[in-house]
Coordinates of C-alpha atoms and ligand atoms in Angstrom, one line a residue:
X3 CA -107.5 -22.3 -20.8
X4 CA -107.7 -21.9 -24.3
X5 CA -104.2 -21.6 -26.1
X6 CA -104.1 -19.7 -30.0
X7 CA -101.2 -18.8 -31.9
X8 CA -103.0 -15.2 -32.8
X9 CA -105.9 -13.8 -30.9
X10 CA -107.7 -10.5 -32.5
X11 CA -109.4 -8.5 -30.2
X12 CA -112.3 -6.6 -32.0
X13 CA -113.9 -8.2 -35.1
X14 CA -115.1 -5.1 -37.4
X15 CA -113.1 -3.9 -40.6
X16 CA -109.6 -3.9 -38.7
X17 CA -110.0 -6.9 -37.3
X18 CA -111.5 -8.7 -39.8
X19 CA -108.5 -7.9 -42.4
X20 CA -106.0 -8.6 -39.8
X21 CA -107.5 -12.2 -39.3
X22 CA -107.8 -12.5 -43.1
X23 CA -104.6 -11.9 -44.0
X24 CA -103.6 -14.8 -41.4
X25 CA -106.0 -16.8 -42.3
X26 CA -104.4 -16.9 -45.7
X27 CA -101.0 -17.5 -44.2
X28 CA -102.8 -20.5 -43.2
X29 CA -102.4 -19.7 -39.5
X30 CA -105.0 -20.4 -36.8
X31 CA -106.5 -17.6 -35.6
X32 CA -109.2 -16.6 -32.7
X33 CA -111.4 -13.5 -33.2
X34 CA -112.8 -12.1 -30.3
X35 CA -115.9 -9.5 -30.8
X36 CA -118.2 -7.7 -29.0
X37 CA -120.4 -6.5 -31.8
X38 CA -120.5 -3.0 -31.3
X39 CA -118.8 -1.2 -34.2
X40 CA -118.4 2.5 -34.9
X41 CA -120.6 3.3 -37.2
X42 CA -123.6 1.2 -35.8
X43 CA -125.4 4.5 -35.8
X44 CA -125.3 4.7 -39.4
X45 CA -127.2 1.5 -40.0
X46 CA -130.1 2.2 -37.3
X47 CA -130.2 5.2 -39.5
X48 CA -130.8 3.4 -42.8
X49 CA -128.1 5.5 -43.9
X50 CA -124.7 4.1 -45.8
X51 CA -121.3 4.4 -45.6
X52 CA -119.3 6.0 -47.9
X53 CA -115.7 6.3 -49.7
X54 CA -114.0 2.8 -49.7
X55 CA -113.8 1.6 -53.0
X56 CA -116.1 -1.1 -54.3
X57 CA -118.9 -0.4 -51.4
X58 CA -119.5 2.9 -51.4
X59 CA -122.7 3.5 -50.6
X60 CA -123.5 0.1 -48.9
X61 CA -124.4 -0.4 -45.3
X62 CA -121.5 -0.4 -42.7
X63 CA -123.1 -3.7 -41.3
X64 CA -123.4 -5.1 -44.9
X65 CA -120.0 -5.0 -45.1
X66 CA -119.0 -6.2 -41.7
X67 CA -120.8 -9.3 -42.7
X68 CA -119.5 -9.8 -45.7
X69 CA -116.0 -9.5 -44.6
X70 CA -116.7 -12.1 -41.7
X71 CA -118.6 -14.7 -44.2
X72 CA -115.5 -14.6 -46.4
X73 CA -113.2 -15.1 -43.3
X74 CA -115.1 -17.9 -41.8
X75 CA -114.8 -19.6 -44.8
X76 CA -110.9 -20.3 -43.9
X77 CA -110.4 -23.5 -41.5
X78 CA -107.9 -22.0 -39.5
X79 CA -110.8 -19.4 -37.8
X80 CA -112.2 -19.5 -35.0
X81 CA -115.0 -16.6 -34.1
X82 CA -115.7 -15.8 -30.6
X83 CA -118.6 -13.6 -29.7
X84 CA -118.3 -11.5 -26.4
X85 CA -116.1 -8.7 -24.9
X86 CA -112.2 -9.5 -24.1
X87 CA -111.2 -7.9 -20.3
X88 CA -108.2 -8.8 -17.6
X89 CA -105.7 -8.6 -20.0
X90 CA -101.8 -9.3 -19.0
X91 CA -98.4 -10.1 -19.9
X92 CA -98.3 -13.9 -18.4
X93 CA -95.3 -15.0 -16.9
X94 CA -94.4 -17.2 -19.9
X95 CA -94.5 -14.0 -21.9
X96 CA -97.6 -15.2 -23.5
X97 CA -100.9 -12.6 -23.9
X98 CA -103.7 -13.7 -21.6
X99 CA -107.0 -12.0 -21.5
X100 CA -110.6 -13.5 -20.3
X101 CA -113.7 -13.8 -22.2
X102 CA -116.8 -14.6 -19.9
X103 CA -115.8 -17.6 -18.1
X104 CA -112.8 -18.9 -20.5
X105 CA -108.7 -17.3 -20.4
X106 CA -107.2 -17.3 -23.8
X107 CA -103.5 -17.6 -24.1
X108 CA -102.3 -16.0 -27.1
X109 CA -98.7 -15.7 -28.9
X110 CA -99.3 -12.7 -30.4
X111 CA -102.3 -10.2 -30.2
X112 CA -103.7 -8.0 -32.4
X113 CA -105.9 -5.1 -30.8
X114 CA -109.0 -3.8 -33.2
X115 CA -111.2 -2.7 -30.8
X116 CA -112.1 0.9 -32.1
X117 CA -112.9 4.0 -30.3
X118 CA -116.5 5.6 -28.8
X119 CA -117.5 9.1 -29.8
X120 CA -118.8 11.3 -26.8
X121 CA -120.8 14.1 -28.5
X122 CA -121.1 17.3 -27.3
X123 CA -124.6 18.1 -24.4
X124 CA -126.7 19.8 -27.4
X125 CA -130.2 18.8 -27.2
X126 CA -131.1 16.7 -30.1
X127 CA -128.0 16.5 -31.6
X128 CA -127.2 12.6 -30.4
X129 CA -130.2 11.5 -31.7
X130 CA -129.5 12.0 -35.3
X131 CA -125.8 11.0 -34.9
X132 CA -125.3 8.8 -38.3
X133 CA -128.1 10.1 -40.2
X134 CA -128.2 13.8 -40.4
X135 CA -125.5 14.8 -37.8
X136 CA -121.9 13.5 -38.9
X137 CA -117.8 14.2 -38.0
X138 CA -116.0 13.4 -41.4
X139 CA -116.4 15.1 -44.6
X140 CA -114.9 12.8 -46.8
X141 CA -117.7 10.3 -45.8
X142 CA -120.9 12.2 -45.5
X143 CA -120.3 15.7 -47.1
X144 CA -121.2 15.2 -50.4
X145 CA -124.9 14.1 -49.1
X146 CA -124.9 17.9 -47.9
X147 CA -125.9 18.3 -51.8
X148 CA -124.1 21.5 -52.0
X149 CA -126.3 23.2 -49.1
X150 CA -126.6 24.9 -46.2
X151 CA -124.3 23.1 -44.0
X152 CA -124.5 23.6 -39.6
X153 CA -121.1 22.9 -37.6
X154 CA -121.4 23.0 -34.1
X155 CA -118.3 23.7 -32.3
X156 CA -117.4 21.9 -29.4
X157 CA -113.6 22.2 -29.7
X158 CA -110.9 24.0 -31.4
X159 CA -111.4 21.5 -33.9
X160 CA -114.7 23.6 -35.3
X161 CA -112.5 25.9 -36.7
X162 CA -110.8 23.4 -39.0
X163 CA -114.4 22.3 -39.9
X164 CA -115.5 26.0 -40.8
X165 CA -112.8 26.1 -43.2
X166 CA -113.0 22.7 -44.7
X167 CA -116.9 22.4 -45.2
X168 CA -116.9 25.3 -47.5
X169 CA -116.0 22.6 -50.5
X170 CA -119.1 20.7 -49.5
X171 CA -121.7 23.6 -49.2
X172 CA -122.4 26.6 -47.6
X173 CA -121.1 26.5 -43.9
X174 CA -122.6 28.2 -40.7
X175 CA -120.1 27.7 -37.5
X176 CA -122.1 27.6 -34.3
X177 CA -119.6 28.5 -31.8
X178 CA -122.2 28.1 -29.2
X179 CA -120.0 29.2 -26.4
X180 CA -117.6 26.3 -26.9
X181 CA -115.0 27.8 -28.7
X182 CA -114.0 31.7 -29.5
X183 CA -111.8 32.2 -33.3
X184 CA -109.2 34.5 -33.0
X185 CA -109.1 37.2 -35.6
X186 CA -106.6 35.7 -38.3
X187 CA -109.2 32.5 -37.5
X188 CA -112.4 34.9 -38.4
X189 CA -110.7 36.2 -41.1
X190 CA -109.6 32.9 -42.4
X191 CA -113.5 31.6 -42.3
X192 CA -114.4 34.5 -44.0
X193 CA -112.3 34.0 -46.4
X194 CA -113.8 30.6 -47.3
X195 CA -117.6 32.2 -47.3
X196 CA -118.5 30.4 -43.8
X197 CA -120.7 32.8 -41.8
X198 CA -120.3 32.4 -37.8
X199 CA -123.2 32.5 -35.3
X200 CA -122.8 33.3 -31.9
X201 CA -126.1 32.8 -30.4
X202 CA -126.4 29.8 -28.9
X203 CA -127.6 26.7 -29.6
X204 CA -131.5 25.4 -28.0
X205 CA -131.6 22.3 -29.5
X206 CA -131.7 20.5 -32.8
X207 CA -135.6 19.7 -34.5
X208 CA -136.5 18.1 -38.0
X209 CA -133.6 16.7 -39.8
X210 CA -131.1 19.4 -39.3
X211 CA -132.9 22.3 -38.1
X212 CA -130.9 24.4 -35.6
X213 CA -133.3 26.4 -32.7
X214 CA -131.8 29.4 -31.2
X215 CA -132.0 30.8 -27.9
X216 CA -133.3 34.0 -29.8
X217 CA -135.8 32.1 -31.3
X218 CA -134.4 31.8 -34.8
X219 CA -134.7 28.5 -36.4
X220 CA -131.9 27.9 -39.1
X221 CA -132.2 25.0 -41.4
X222 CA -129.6 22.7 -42.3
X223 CA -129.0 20.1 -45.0
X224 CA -127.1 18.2 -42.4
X225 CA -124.9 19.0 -38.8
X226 CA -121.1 18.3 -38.4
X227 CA -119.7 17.7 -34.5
X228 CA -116.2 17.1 -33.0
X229 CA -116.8 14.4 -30.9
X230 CA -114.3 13.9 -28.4
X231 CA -113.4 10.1 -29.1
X232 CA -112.3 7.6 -26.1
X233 CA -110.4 3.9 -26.5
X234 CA -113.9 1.7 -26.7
X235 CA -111.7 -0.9 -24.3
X236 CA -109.1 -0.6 -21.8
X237 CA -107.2 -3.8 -22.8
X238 CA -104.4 -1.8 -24.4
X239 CA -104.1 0.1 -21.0
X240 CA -104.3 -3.6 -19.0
X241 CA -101.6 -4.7 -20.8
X242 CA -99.3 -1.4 -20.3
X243 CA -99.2 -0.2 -24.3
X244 CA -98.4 3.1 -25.0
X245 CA -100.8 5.7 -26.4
X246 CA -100.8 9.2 -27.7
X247 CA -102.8 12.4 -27.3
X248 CA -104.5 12.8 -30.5
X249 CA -106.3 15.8 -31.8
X250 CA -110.0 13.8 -30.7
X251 CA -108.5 12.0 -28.0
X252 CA -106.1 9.0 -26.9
X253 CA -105.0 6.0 -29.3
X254 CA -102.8 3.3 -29.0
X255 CA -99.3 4.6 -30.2
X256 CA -97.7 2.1 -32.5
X257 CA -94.6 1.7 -34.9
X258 CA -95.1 1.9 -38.7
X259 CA -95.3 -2.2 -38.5
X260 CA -98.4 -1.6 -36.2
X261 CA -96.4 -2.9 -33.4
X262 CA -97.1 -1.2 -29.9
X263 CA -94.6 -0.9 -27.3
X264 CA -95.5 -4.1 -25.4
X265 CA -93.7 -6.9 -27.3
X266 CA -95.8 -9.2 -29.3
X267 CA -98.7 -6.8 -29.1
X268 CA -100.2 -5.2 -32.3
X269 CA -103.0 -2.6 -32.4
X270 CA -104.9 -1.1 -35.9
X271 CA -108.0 1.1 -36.9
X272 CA -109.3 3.6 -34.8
X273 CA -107.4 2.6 -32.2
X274 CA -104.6 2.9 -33.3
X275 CA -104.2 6.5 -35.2
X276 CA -105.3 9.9 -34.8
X277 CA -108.4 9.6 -37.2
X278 CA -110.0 6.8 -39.1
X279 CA -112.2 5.6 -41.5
X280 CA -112.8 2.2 -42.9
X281 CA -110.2 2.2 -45.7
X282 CA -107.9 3.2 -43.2
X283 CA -108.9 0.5 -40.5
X284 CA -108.5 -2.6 -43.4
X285 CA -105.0 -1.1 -44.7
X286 CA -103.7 -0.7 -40.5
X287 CA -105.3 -4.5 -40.0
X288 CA -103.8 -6.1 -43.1
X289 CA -100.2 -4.8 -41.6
X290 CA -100.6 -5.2 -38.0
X291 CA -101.1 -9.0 -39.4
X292 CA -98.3 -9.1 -41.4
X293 CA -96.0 -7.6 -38.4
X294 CA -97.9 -9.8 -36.1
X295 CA -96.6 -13.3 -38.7
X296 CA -93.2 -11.9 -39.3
X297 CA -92.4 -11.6 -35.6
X298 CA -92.8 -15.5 -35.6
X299 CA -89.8 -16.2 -37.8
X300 CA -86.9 -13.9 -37.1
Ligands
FAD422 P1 -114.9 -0.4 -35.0 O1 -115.6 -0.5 -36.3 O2 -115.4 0.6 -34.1 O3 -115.0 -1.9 -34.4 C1 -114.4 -2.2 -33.1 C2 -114.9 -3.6 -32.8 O4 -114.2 -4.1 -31.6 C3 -116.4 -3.6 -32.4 O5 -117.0 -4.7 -33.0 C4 -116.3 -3.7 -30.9 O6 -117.5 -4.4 -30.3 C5 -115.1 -4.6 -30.7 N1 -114.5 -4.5 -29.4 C6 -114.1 -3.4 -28.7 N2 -113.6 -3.8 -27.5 C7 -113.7 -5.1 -27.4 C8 -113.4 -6.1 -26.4 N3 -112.8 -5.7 -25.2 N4 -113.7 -7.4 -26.6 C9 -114.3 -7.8 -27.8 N5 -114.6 -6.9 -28.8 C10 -114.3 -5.6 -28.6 N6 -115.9 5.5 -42.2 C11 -115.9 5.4 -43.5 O7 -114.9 5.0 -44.2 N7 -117.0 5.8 -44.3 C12 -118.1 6.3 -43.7 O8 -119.1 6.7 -44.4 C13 -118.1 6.4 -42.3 N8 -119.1 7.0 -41.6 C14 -119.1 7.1 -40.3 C15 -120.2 7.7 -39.7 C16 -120.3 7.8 -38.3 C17 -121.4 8.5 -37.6 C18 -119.2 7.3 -37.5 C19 -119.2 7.5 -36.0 C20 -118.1 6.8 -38.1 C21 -118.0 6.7 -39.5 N9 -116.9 6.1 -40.2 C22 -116.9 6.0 -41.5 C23 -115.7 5.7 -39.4 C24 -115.8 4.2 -39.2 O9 -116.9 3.8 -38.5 C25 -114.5 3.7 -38.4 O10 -113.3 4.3 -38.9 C26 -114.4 2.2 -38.4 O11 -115.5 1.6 -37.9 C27 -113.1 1.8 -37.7 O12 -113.0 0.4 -37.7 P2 -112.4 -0.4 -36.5 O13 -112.4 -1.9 -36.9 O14 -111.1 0.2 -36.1 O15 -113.3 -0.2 -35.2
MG423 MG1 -99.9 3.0 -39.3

């Protein structure tokens, strides 16, 4: 049984600020992670990621590792690689959760474990996830270089895409039998200059090439999807934590503190709110630690 003061499940961006700022606080600190991040996709890609400050444009798993260099620099670390299960309130009110063939018995835990995208069944269309097929504008719209710009629907969610995209390019909206606009909806993409196809979808080709079933191949400078998004572990559901619908799917619901509703449990990133992005994931895990450290001493 190994016994820590704070134990951080999931050691990407939320993680790794979480354990930073506790680190600093000079408190010991065990990081638990299973290596599989987001945005993985984007690196087998050779693309980057984009939009938080000082590294835009880097790789997502240049960053990771620069993050985790500067935190292993702090004595008080510990790094353990591997994926956290059996999570439960023990008895003594302490957190308990295994890792392979060791139980780890923490005070307080902090949950950065992320989320998993499930994409919608169009042929081709997983394939280029990261590099020419993406979900957020913010991060990988401007690469559309003002172009010709596919969505393909797979929820109501396309419809907030239609009318979005148009400041990045010139949208198409595959609806693709997924999803039907009303009229004020047609209207509204109309109004915005985003054309709608109904024929649907064959398969994707090239970079961003959309096939037909009427033989029509439109190309694309890139593809935006709605993945439906799932909690990448079930710890937070072991444990009994709240979560929320979201727009994409479930997170972990937690207070503004990034306290969840089991005591002494924390949660941050994309686990923890409706939609993320790495900015977002450091800001949640710098205050789920400083939540975390203040419910030691009052
Ligand atoms: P993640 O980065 O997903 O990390 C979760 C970590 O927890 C992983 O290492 C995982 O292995 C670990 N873990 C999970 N369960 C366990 C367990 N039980 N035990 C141990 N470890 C566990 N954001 C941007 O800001 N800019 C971009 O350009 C950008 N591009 C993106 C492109 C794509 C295609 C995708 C899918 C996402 C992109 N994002 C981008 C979003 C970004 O990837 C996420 O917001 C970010 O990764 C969230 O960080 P996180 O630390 O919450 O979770
Ligand atoms: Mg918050």
């Amino acid at each position: 049984m190994k016994h820590v003061d704070f134990a951080v499940i999931g050691g990407s961006y939320a993680g790794l600020s979480a354990a930073l700022q506790l680190a600093r606080a000079r408190r010991q600190v065990l990081v638990v992670d299973a290596g599989v991040r987001r945005n993985r996709c984007v690196d087998e890609a050779g693309e980057t990621s984009h939009g938080f400050l000082t590294q835009d444009g880097r790789a997502p798993a240049e960053i990771a590792a620069v993050a985790k260099q500067q935190l292993l620099a702090y004595g008080t670390v510990q790094w353990m690689e591997g994926l956290a299960d059996e999570a439960h309130v023990a008895a003594d009110g302490r957190l308990a959760f295994r890792v392979g063939e060791t139980t780890v018995s923490a005070g307080r835990l902090i949950l950065a474990t992320g989320v998993r995208d499930e994409l919608p069944p169009v042929p081709g269309l997983a394939e280029r996830w990261g590099r020419s097929v993406f979900h957020c504008p913010y991060c990988h719209g401007h690469e559309m270089n003002a172009g010709p710009i596919g969505i393909v629907a797979s929820s109501p969610l396309a419809q907030h895409h239609g009318l979005m995209l148009a400041d990045w390019g010139t949208p198409t909206l595959f609806l693709n039998g997924a999803f039907a606009p009303d009229n004020d909806e047609l209207a509204a993409l109309q109004r915005r200059g985003t054309r709608v196809e109904t024929t649907p979808i064959d398969r994707i080709e090239g970079h961003a090439d959309v096939l037909l079933k009427d033989g029509r191949r439109l190309v694309m400078n890139g593809l935006f999807a709605q993945p439906r998004t799932h909690l990448a572990s079930p710890i937070a559901q072991q444990l009994g934590c709240a979560l929320e619908e979201g727009p994409t799917g479930p997170f972990i619901r937690v207070d503004p503190g990034q306290a969840t509703s089991v005591t002494h449990v924390f949660a941050c990133g994309d686990a923890a709110r409706a939609a993320g992005n790495v900015t977002l994931a450091v800001a949640d895990g710098a205050m789920a630690a400083f939540g975390a450290h203040r419910s030691t001493m009052f």
